[in-house]
CSV table of C-alpha atoms in Angstrom, one decimal:
chain,number,residue,atom,x,y,z
A,25,MET,CA,101.0,69.5,-162.0
A,26,ALA,CA,99.0,67.4,-159.6
A,27,LYS,CA,96.1,65.5,-161.1
A,28,LYS,CA,92.6,66.7,-160.3
A,29,LYS,CA,90.7,64.5,-158.0
A,30,SER,CA,88.0,62.4,-159.7
A,31,LYS,CA,84.5,63.7,-159.4
A,32,GLN,CA,83.6,60.7,-157.3
A,33,SER,CA,86.3,61.3,-154.7
A,34,SER,CA,85.9,65.1,-154.6
A,35,GLN,CA,82.1,65.3,-154.2
A,36,PRO,CA,80.3,63.7,-151.3
A,37,ILE,CA,77.2,61.6,-152.2
A,38,SER,CA,74.0,63.7,-152.2
A,39,PRO,CA,71.3,63.0,-149.7
A,40,LYS,CA,68.9,61.9,-152.4
A,41,LYS,CA,71.5,59.5,-154.0
A,42,PHE,CA,72.3,58.1,-150.5
A,43,LEU,CA,68.7,57.4,-149.9
A,44,ALA,CA,68.3,55.8,-153.3
A,45,GLU,CA,71.4,53.7,-153.3
A,46,LYS,CA,72.9,53.3,-149.8
A,47,ALA,CA,70.4,53.9,-146.9
A,48,ASN,CA,68.9,50.4,-146.6
A,49,THR,CA,72.3,48.8,-146.7
A,50,THR,CA,73.2,50.3,-143.3
A,51,PRO,CA,72.2,48.6,-140.1
A,52,ILE,CA,69.0,49.4,-138.2
A,53,TYR,CA,69.7,51.5,-135.1
A,54,LYS,CA,66.3,51.9,-133.5
A,55,CYS,CA,62.6,52.2,-134.6
A,56,TYR,CA,59.8,53.9,-132.8
A,57,ILE,CA,56.0,54.2,-133.3
A,58,THR,CA,53.1,56.1,-131.8
A,59,SER,CA,51.9,54.1,-128.7
A,60,ASN,CA,48.2,54.1,-129.5
A,61,TRP,CA,48.4,53.8,-133.3
A,62,GLU,CA,46.0,50.8,-133.5
A,63,GLU,CA,43.3,52.7,-131.6
A,64,VAL,CA,43.5,56.0,-133.6
A,65,GLY,CA,44.4,54.6,-137.0
A,66,GLU,CA,47.4,56.9,-137.4
A,67,ALA,CA,51.1,56.2,-136.6
A,68,GLN,CA,54.2,58.3,-136.6
A,69,ILE,CA,57.0,55.9,-137.4
A,70,ILE,CA,60.7,56.7,-137.0
A,71,ILE,CA,63.3,54.5,-138.5
A,72,ALA,CA,67.0,55.2,-137.7
A,73,ARG,CA,69.9,53.5,-139.4
A,74,LYS,CA,73.6,53.8,-138.4
A,75,ARG,CA,75.9,55.2,-141.0
A,76,GLY,CA,79.6,54.4,-141.3
A,77,ASN,CA,80.5,57.9,-140.2
A,78,GLY,CA,78.8,57.4,-136.8
A,79,LYS,CA,75.8,59.6,-137.7
A,80,LEU,CA,72.2,58.4,-138.2
A,81,CYS,CA,70.0,58.4,-141.2
A,82,VAL,CA,66.5,59.0,-139.7
A,83,ALA,CA,63.3,58.8,-141.6
A,84,ASN,CA,59.8,59.8,-140.3
A,85,PHE,CA,56.7,58.4,-141.8
A,86,LEU,CA,53.2,59.6,-141.0
A,87,VAL,CA,50.9,56.6,-141.7
A,88,ASP,CA,47.1,56.5,-141.8
A,89,THR,CA,46.3,52.8,-141.5
A,90,TRP,CA,42.5,53.3,-141.9
A,91,CYS,CA,42.5,55.0,-145.3
A,92,MET,CA,45.2,57.3,-146.7
A,93,GLY,CA,48.4,55.2,-146.4
A,94,VAL,CA,51.6,57.3,-146.1
A,95,LYS,CA,50.5,60.9,-145.6
A,96,ASP,CA,54.0,62.4,-145.2
A,97,ALA,CA,57.6,61.5,-145.0
A,98,PHE,CA,60.7,63.5,-144.0
A,99,GLY,CA,63.9,63.1,-142.2
A,100,ASP,CA,67.7,63.7,-141.9
A,101,VAL,CA,70.3,61.6,-143.5
A,102,ASN,CA,73.2,62.8,-141.3
A,103,MET,CA,71.8,63.3,-137.7
A,104,SER,CA,74.0,63.0,-134.6
A,105,VAL,CA,73.0,60.3,-132.1
A,106,GLY,CA,72.7,63.1,-129.5
A,107,THR,CA,70.2,65.0,-131.5
A,108,PHE,CA,68.2,61.9,-132.2
A,109,GLU,CA,68.1,61.0,-128.5
A,110,GLU,CA,67.1,64.6,-127.7
A,111,ILE,CA,64.2,64.4,-130.1
A,112,LEU,CA,63.0,61.1,-128.5
A,113,ASP,CA,63.2,62.7,-125.0
A,114,ASN,CA,60.8,65.4,-126.2
A,115,SER,CA,58.4,62.9,-127.7
A,116,PHE,CA,56.0,61.6,-125.0
A,117,ASP,CA,53.9,59.2,-127.0
A,118,LEU,CA,56.5,57.1,-128.9
A,119,VAL,CA,57.5,53.5,-128.0
A,120,GLU,CA,60.3,51.4,-129.4
A,121,ILE,CA,59.3,48.7,-131.8
A,122,ASP,CA,61.0,46.1,-134.0
A,123,TYR,CA,61.8,46.9,-137.7
A,124,PRO,CA,59.8,44.0,-139.3
A,125,THR,CA,56.6,45.4,-137.7
A,126,VAL,CA,57.0,48.9,-139.0
A,127,HIS,CA,58.1,47.5,-142.3
A,128,ASN,CA,54.8,45.6,-142.6
A,129,ILE,CA,52.8,48.6,-141.4
A,130,ILE,CA,54.3,51.0,-144.0
A,131,TYR,CA,54.2,48.7,-147.0
A,132,GLY,CA,50.8,47.4,-146.0
A,133,ALA,CA,49.3,50.8,-145.7
A,134,VAL,CA,50.7,51.9,-149.0
A,135,GLU,CA,49.2,48.8,-150.7
A,136,PHE,CA,45.8,49.2,-148.9
A,137,ALA,CA,45.5,52.8,-149.9
A,138,GLY,CA,46.7,52.0,-153.4
A,139,GLU,CA,43.8,49.6,-153.9
A,140,ALA,CA,41.6,52.7,-153.6
A,141,ASP,CA,43.8,54.6,-156.0
A,142,ILE,CA,45.2,56.7,-153.2
A,143,GLU,CA,48.9,57.5,-153.8
A,144,PRO,CA,51.3,58.0,-151.0
A,145,HIS,CA,52.7,61.4,-150.3
A,146,ASP,CA,55.4,62.4,-152.9
A,147,ALA,CA,58.1,62.4,-150.2
A,148,TYR,CA,57.5,58.7,-149.6
A,149,TRP,CA,59.3,57.7,-152.8
A,150,THR,CA,62.4,59.5,-151.5
A,151,TRP,CA,62.4,58.2,-148.0
A,152,LYS,CA,61.3,54.7,-149.1
A,153,GLY,CA,65.1,54.2,-149.5
A,154,VAL,CA,65.4,53.7,-145.8
A,155,LEU,CA,63.1,50.7,-146.0
A,156,ASP,CA,64.3,47.2,-147.0
A,157,GLU,CA,62.9,45.8,-150.1
A,158,ASP,CA,59.5,44.1,-149.4
A,159,SER,CA,60.7,40.5,-149.9
A,160,ASP,CA,60.4,37.2,-148.1
A,161,ARG,CA,63.6,38.2,-146.2
A,162,ILE,CA,61.4,40.3,-143.9
A,163,PRO,CA,58.8,38.1,-142.1
A,164,PHE,CA,55.2,38.9,-143.0
A,165,ILE,CA,53.1,40.2,-140.1
A,166,ASP,CA,49.3,40.4,-140.6
A,167,ILE,CA,48.3,44.0,-139.9
A,168,GLU,CA,44.6,45.1,-140.0
A,169,PHE,CA,44.0,48.0,-142.2
A,170,GLY,CA,40.8,50.1,-142.4
A,171,LYS,CA,38.1,50.2,-139.7
A,172,ASN,CA,35.3,47.8,-139.4
A,173,GLY,CA,36.0,46.5,-142.8
A,174,LYS,CA,35.9,49.9,-144.6
A,175,TYR,CA,38.2,52.6,-145.6
A,176,PHE,CA,37.6,55.2,-142.9
A,177,LEU,CA,38.7,58.8,-143.3
A,178,MET,CA,38.9,61.1,-140.3
A,179,ALA,CA,40.2,64.5,-141.2
A,180,ARG,CA,40.2,68.1,-140.1
A,181,PRO,CA,38.0,70.4,-142.2
A,182,GLY,CA,40.1,72.3,-144.7
A,183,SER,CA,42.8,69.7,-145.0
A,184,ARG,CA,43.4,68.2,-148.5
A,185,GLU,CA,42.4,64.8,-147.1
A,186,SER,CA,38.9,66.2,-146.1
A,187,LEU,CA,38.5,67.6,-149.6
A,188,MET,CA,39.2,64.1,-151.1
A,189,ALA,CA,36.1,62.7,-149.3
A,190,SER,CA,33.8,63.2,-152.2
A,191,LYS,CA,36.0,61.4,-154.7
A,192,LEU,CA,36.6,58.5,-152.3
A,193,SER,CA,32.9,58.2,-151.6
A,194,LYS,CA,32.1,57.9,-155.3
A,195,ARG,CA,35.1,55.5,-155.9
A,196,LEU,CA,34.5,53.2,-152.9
A,197,GLY,CA,30.7,53.3,-152.3
A,198,ASP,CA,29.6,51.4,-149.3
A,199,ARG,CA,33.3,50.4,-148.5
A,200,PHE,CA,34.0,54.0,-147.5
A,201,ASP,CA,33.0,56.0,-144.4
A,202,CYS,CA,34.3,59.3,-143.1
A,203,ILE,CA,34.1,61.8,-140.2
A,204,LEU,CA,35.1,65.4,-140.9
A,205,SER,CA,35.7,66.8,-137.4
A,206,TYR,CA,36.1,70.3,-136.1
A,207,ASP,CA,37.4,70.5,-132.5
A,208,ASP,CA,36.6,66.8,-132.3
A,209,ILE,CA,32.9,67.4,-133.2
A,210,GLU,CA,31.5,65.6,-136.2
A,211,SER,CA,30.5,67.8,-139.0
A,212,GLY,CA,27.3,67.5,-141.0
A,213,TYR,CA,29.0,68.4,-144.3
A,214,ASP,CA,28.2,66.1,-147.2
A,215,PRO,CA,31.2,66.2,-149.5
A,216,ASP,CA,29.2,64.6,-152.4
A,217,GLU,CA,26.9,67.7,-152.5
A,218,PHE,CA,29.5,70.1,-153.8
A,219,PRO,CA,31.9,68.8,-156.5
A,220,ASP,CA,35.0,70.7,-157.3
A,221,GLU,CA,35.4,72.9,-160.4
A,222,GLU,CA,36.6,70.9,-163.5
A,223,TYR,CA,40.0,71.6,-164.8
A,224,SER,CA,39.8,72.7,-168.5
A,225,TYR,CA,42.7,75.1,-169.1
A,226,VAL,CA,44.2,74.9,-172.5
A,227,ARG,CA,47.9,75.7,-172.2
A,228,PRO,CA,49.6,78.1,-174.6
A,229,PRO,CA,52.9,77.2,-176.4
A,230,TYR,CA,55.8,77.4,-174.0
A,231,PRO,CA,59.4,78.1,-175.0
A,232,ALA,CA,61.1,75.0,-176.2
A,233,SER,CA,64.6,76.3,-175.4
A,234,LEU,CA,66.0,78.7,-172.8
A,235,SER,CA,67.9,81.8,-173.8
A,236,ILE,CA,68.4,84.2,-171.0
A,237,LYS,CA,70.8,87.0,-170.3
A,238,ASN,CA,72.3,85.4,-167.1
A,239,GLN,CA,72.7,81.8,-168.1
A,240,PHE,CA,74.2,80.9,-164.7
A,241,MET,CA,70.7,81.4,-163.2
A,242,ALA,CA,69.3,78.5,-165.3
A,243,SER,CA,72.3,76.3,-164.5
A,244,GLU,CA,71.8,76.8,-160.8
A,245,LEU,CA,68.0,76.8,-160.6
A,246,LEU,CA,67.7,73.6,-162.7
A,247,ASN,CA,70.5,71.8,-161.0
A,248,PRO,CA,69.3,68.7,-159.0
A,249,ASP,CA,72.2,69.2,-156.6
A,250,ASN,CA,70.4,72.4,-155.5
A,251,PHE,CA,67.1,70.6,-154.8
A,252,SER,CA,66.9,71.6,-151.1
A,253,ALA,CA,68.3,75.1,-151.4
A,254,LEU,CA,70.2,77.5,-153.6
A,255,PRO,CA,73.7,78.2,-152.3
A,256,GLN,CA,73.8,81.6,-150.6
A,257,PRO,CA,76.5,83.0,-153.0
A,258,VAL,CA,74.1,82.2,-155.9
A,259,ILE,CA,71.2,84.0,-154.2
A,260,ASP,CA,73.4,87.0,-153.5
A,261,ARG,CA,74.6,87.1,-157.1
A,262,ILE,CA,71.0,87.0,-158.5
A,263,LEU,CA,69.7,89.6,-156.1
A,264,ALA,CA,72.6,91.9,-157.0
A,265,LEU,CA,71.4,92.1,-160.6
A,266,PRO,CA,69.1,94.9,-161.8
A,267,PRO,CA,65.6,93.8,-160.6
A,268,TYR,CA,64.0,94.0,-164.1
A,269,GLU,CA,66.8,91.9,-165.6
A,270,ALA,CA,66.7,89.2,-162.9
A,271,ALA,CA,62.9,89.0,-162.9
A,272,SER,CA,62.8,88.7,-166.7
A,273,ASP,CA,65.2,85.8,-166.6
A,274,LEU,CA,63.2,84.1,-163.8
A,275,LYS,CA,60.0,84.6,-165.8
A,276,ASP,CA,61.6,82.8,-168.8
A,277,ILE,CA,62.9,80.0,-166.6
A,278,ILE,CA,59.5,79.4,-165.2
A,279,MET,CA,57.8,79.4,-168.6
A,280,PHE,CA,60.5,77.0,-169.9
A,281,GLU,CA,60.2,74.7,-166.9
A,282,ILE,CA,56.4,74.5,-167.2
A,283,GLY,CA,56.6,73.6,-170.9
A,284,ARG,CA,59.5,71.1,-170.2
A,285,THR,CA,57.8,69.2,-167.4
A,286,TYR,CA,54.0,69.3,-167.8
A,287,PRO,CA,53.7,66.7,-170.6
A,288,ASP,CA,55.5,64.0,-168.5
A,289,ILE,CA,53.7,65.1,-165.4
A,290,ASP,CA,50.3,64.7,-167.2
A,291,SER,CA,51.3,61.3,-168.5
A,292,GLY,CA,52.4,60.1,-165.1
A,293,LEU,CA,56.1,59.8,-166.0
A,294,ILE,CA,57.0,62.5,-163.5
A,295,GLU,CA,55.4,62.4,-160.0
A,296,GLU,CA,58.0,64.6,-158.3
A,297,THR,CA,60.5,66.8,-160.1
A,298,GLU,CA,64.3,66.2,-159.6
A,299,GLU,CA,64.9,69.9,-159.1
A,300,SER,CA,63.2,72.8,-157.4
A,301,SER,CA,63.4,75.6,-160.1
A,302,ILE,CA,59.8,76.6,-159.6
A,303,ILE,CA,60.2,77.0,-155.8
A,304,HIS,CA,63.6,78.8,-156.2
A,305,SER,CA,62.1,81.2,-158.8
A,306,LEU,CA,59.1,82.0,-156.6
A,307,LEU,CA,61.3,82.8,-153.6
A,308,LEU,CA,63.6,85.0,-155.7
A,309,LEU,CA,60.6,86.9,-157.2
A,310,THR,CA,59.3,87.5,-153.7
A,311,GLU,CA,62.6,89.2,-152.9
A,312,ILE,CA,63.0,91.1,-156.2
A,313,LYS,CA,59.4,92.5,-156.0
A,314,SER,CA,59.2,93.3,-159.8
A,315,ILE,CA,55.9,93.3,-161.7
A,316,VAL,CA,57.8,91.6,-164.5
A,317,GLY,CA,57.4,88.2,-162.7
A,318,LEU,CA,53.6,88.5,-162.4
A,319,ASP,CA,52.7,86.7,-165.6
A,320,ALA,CA,54.9,83.7,-164.7
A,321,VAL,CA,53.4,83.4,-161.2
A,322,LEU,CA,49.9,83.5,-162.6
A,323,GLU,CA,50.9,80.9,-165.3
A,324,ILE,CA,52.0,78.5,-162.5
A,325,MET,CA,48.6,79.0,-160.9
A,326,ARG,CA,46.9,78.0,-164.1
A,327,GLN,CA,48.4,74.5,-164.0
A,328,ASN,CA,46.6,71.3,-162.9
A,329,GLU,CA,46.7,69.2,-159.7
A,330,ALA,CA,49.4,66.9,-160.9
A,331,PHE,CA,51.7,69.9,-161.6
A,332,TYR,CA,50.8,71.3,-158.1
A,333,ASP,CA,51.9,68.0,-156.5
A,334,ALA,CA,55.0,67.4,-158.7
A,335,HIS,CA,56.5,70.9,-158.2
A,336,LEU,CA,55.1,72.3,-155.0
A,337,GLY,CA,53.0,70.0,-152.9
A,338,ASP,CA,50.8,70.9,-149.9
A,339,ILE,CA,52.8,74.0,-148.9
A,340,ALA,CA,52.4,75.6,-152.4
A,341,CYS,CA,50.6,78.6,-150.8
A,342,ASP,CA,53.6,79.4,-148.6
A,343,PHE,CA,55.7,80.1,-151.8
A,344,ILE,CA,53.1,81.4,-154.3
A,345,ALA,CA,51.1,83.8,-152.1
A,346,PRO,CA,54.0,86.1,-151.2
A,347,ALA,CA,55.4,85.9,-154.8
A,348,LEU,CA,52.0,86.9,-156.2
A,349,ALA,CA,51.6,89.6,-153.6
A,350,GLU,CA,55.0,91.2,-154.4
A,351,THR,CA,54.8,90.9,-158.2
A,352,GLY,CA,51.1,91.8,-158.4
A,353,LYS,CA,50.7,94.6,-155.8
A,354,ASN,CA,50.9,97.2,-158.5
A,355,ASN,CA,48.6,95.3,-160.9
A,356,LEU,CA,45.7,94.2,-158.8
A,357,GLN,CA,43.5,94.1,-161.9
A,358,ALA,CA,45.5,91.1,-163.2
A,359,ILE,CA,44.9,89.1,-160.0
A,360,GLU,CA,41.2,90.0,-160.1
A,361,LYS,CA,41.0,88.9,-163.8
A,362,TYR,CA,42.5,85.6,-162.8
A,363,LEU,CA,39.7,85.0,-160.3
A,364,TYR,CA,37.1,85.0,-163.1
A,365,GLU,CA,39.0,82.8,-165.6
A,366,PRO,CA,37.3,79.3,-165.7
A,367,GLY,CA,38.8,75.9,-165.5
A,368,TYR,CA,41.6,76.1,-162.9
A,369,PHE,CA,42.6,73.7,-160.1
A,370,THR,CA,40.8,74.9,-157.0
A,371,PHE,CA,43.8,74.9,-154.7
A,372,PHE,CA,45.7,77.1,-157.0
A,373,ARG,CA,42.7,79.5,-157.3
A,374,THR,CA,42.4,79.8,-153.5
A,375,ILE,CA,45.9,81.2,-153.3
A,376,ALA,CA,44.8,84.5,-155.0
A,377,PRO,CA,42.6,85.6,-152.0
A,378,GLU,CA,45.5,84.8,-149.7
A,379,ALA,CA,47.8,87.0,-151.8
A,380,LEU,CA,45.3,89.9,-151.9
A,381,SER,CA,44.9,89.7,-148.1
A,382,LEU,CA,48.7,89.8,-147.8
A,383,ILE,CA,48.8,92.9,-150.0
A,384,ALA,CA,46.2,94.6,-147.9
A,385,LEU,CA,48.2,93.9,-144.7
A,386,LYS,CA,51.6,94.8,-146.0
A,387,TYR,CA,50.5,97.8,-148.0
A,388,PRO,CA,47.7,99.5,-146.1
A,389,GLU,CA,47.3,102.1,-148.8
A,390,LYS,CA,46.0,99.3,-151.1
A,391,ARG,CA,43.5,97.9,-148.6
A,392,ALA,CA,40.5,99.8,-149.9
A,393,GLU,CA,41.2,98.6,-153.5
A,394,VAL,CA,41.6,95.0,-152.3
A,395,ILE,CA,38.3,95.2,-150.3
A,396,GLU,CA,36.4,96.3,-153.4
A,397,ILE,CA,37.9,93.4,-155.4
A,398,PHE,CA,36.6,91.1,-152.6
A,399,ARG,CA,33.2,92.8,-152.6
A,400,ARG,CA,32.8,92.3,-156.4
A,401,LEU,CA,33.9,88.7,-156.0
A,402,LEU,CA,31.5,87.9,-153.2
A,403,LYS,CA,28.6,89.5,-155.0
A,404,SER,CA,29.3,87.4,-158.2
A,405,LEU,CA,29.6,84.0,-156.4
A,406,PRO,CA,25.9,83.3,-155.7
A,407,GLU,CA,25.1,83.4,-159.4
A,408,ARG,CA,28.3,81.5,-160.5
A,409,LEU,CA,28.4,78.7,-157.9
A,410,PRO,CA,25.6,76.5,-159.2
A,411,GLU,CA,27.4,76.2,-162.5
A,412,ARG,CA,30.9,76.1,-160.9
A,413,ASN,CA,31.8,79.0,-163.2
A,414,ALA,CA,35.4,79.8,-162.2
A,415,CYS,CA,34.6,78.8,-158.6
A,416,ASP,CA,33.2,76.0,-156.5
A,417,SER,CA,32.1,75.4,-152.9
A,418,THR,CA,35.7,74.8,-151.7
A,419,PHE,CA,36.9,78.0,-153.2
A,420,ALA,CA,34.0,80.0,-151.8
A,421,SER,CA,34.4,78.5,-148.3
A,422,LEU,CA,38.2,79.1,-148.2
A,423,LEU,CA,37.6,82.6,-149.5
A,424,ILE,CA,35.5,83.3,-146.4
A,425,SER,CA,38.2,81.8,-144.3
A,426,SER,CA,40.7,84.3,-145.8
A,427,LEU,CA,38.4,87.2,-145.1
A,428,GLN,CA,38.1,86.1,-141.5
A,429,ASP,CA,41.9,86.2,-141.2
A,430,LEU,CA,42.1,89.6,-142.9
A,431,LYS,CA,39.3,91.0,-140.6
A,432,THR,CA,36.8,92.6,-143.1
A,433,PRO,CA,33.8,94.0,-141.2
A,434,GLU,CA,33.0,96.1,-144.2
A,435,LEU,CA,32.1,92.9,-146.1
A,436,LEU,CA,29.9,91.2,-143.6
A,437,SER,CA,26.6,91.8,-145.5
A,438,GLU,CA,28.1,90.2,-148.7
A,439,ILE,CA,29.5,87.3,-146.7
A,440,GLU,CA,26.2,86.7,-145.0
A,441,ALA,CA,24.4,86.6,-148.4
A,442,LEU,CA,27.0,84.1,-149.7
A,443,CYS,CA,26.5,81.9,-146.6
A,444,GLN,CA,22.7,81.8,-147.2
A,445,THR,CA,23.2,80.2,-150.7
A,446,GLY,CA,23.8,76.8,-149.2
A,447,TYR,CA,27.0,76.4,-151.1
A,448,ILE,CA,29.3,77.1,-148.1
A,449,ASP,CA,30.9,74.3,-146.2
A,450,GLU,CA,30.5,75.3,-142.6
A,451,SER,CA,33.1,72.8,-141.4
A,452,LEU,CA,35.6,75.1,-143.2
A,453,THR,CA,34.1,78.4,-142.2
A,454,GLY,CA,31.9,77.9,-139.1
A,455,GLU,CA,28.3,79.3,-139.1
A,456,PHE,CA,27.8,82.9,-140.0
A,457,ALA,CA,27.6,83.9,-136.3
A,458,ASP,CA,31.0,82.4,-135.8
A,459,ILE,CA,32.3,84.1,-138.9
A,460,LYS,CA,31.1,87.5,-137.8
A,461,LYS,CA,32.5,87.0,-134.3
A,462,ASN,CA,35.9,86.1,-135.8
A,463,ILE,CA,35.9,89.1,-138.1
A,464,LEU,CA,35.0,91.5,-135.3
A,465,SER,CA,37.4,90.0,-132.8
A,466,ALA,CA,40.7,91.8,-132.0
A,467,ASP,CA,42.6,88.5,-132.3
A,468,SER,CA,45.3,89.0,-135.0
A,469,SER,CA,45.9,86.3,-137.6
A,470,ASP,CA,49.2,84.6,-138.2
A,471,TYR,CA,50.8,85.6,-141.5
A,472,THR,CA,54.3,84.8,-140.5
A,473,ARG,CA,54.6,81.9,-143.0
A,474,TYR,CA,54.3,84.5,-145.7
A,475,THR,CA,57.1,86.8,-144.3
A,476,ARG,CA,60.0,84.4,-144.1
A,477,THR,CA,63.3,85.3,-145.7
A,478,ILE,CA,64.7,83.0,-148.4
A,479,LYS,CA,67.0,81.4,-145.8
A,480,GLU,CA,64.1,80.9,-143.5
A,481,GLN,CA,62.1,79.3,-146.3
A,482,TYR,CA,64.9,76.9,-147.1
A,483,ASP,CA,65.3,76.0,-143.5
A,484,TYR,CA,61.6,75.4,-143.3
A,485,LEU,CA,61.7,73.2,-146.3
A,486,LYS,CA,64.6,71.2,-144.9
A,487,SER,CA,62.7,70.7,-141.6
């Protein structure tokens, strides 16, 4: 009998392991940067390294040199030279640059932001593997960070960066300045005026061990090798199970994973999880459409900001809103109840109105019930906003944005009353006249990100 091949020889190195151990040992191929980065304070940086197989490892960094440091990072560890050149041909504002300069820009921006306790995007720690170590071997180049001697934040209303303005202003004082722009027009919004709701949720006991009917599901969902996507045969096998059975196992996996990871997330030992079980579970629950998964989806939405960042990141809504819509469409009372429970992270809370809107769009017979949930919510907010009782200005403002997308003329009087409270950030919503115009317009809103198939979602993640 022939001997089995060793694990090392039979399995190719994973992309994450390649980035951690091999990427920066390969030679630099080319580097590019946005041509006017010094004038606008933001740079797209592309670093390409040549692999031994002839392919390229290509990393993209979005760097804010005025304030936020590395705002995003992504790439491809096995890109053909032809694809790389095609991407460059379609990028009109990139210029070639030497590696030492981009090295100093990236490391310097991370250090500058870190002095203000601003962490780089989670993906930076993965794609940092493309960078050389920051040592004397790379010549130091003096790059100017900040603007006019200050941290300077320029962000679109509604972005997570814009909603950090209040914290940065308190932290940095007169060393901080910002412009929150809408269509390149400065907003008069004062972020110090409306603090976010304080997180105070007391977590229940979670299962310390995992015992489910279909143990292969846990093995596959918790497997770091499936970080980017579940294999299609695994997806097919799970979706072939009885819906109640599959949803029940997914619920248990989610509860176990919350309990397993949140202590280390809260203590800072985990900044980004090594596997994607929460995302896998949400995508599967969206397909299964069983009410059994509702409690688990809502429990995810009761976690804090660190959990949000570690497991999901800025595109959390793309996964949670459709899962909440499909598991909660026959129990709208549970979603409404969640909206009045105090002490949750604002960005998790804002997903509930998105899910309700999605239910109203996908299931027209439920629109009237959804509208009444929104009506009760709108009427309750003027009294609850001053105390930030299960709400805050950010939540109320993004709620109005959701209602503009859903087109809710029957709620205009309640929306107007809420706008008159002074707790609404008009840089997120526009003035009431604009809100009314948007709601009454015939323009349809884009909900396509909530209707992707599992394969499309995984392709989106990889891109």
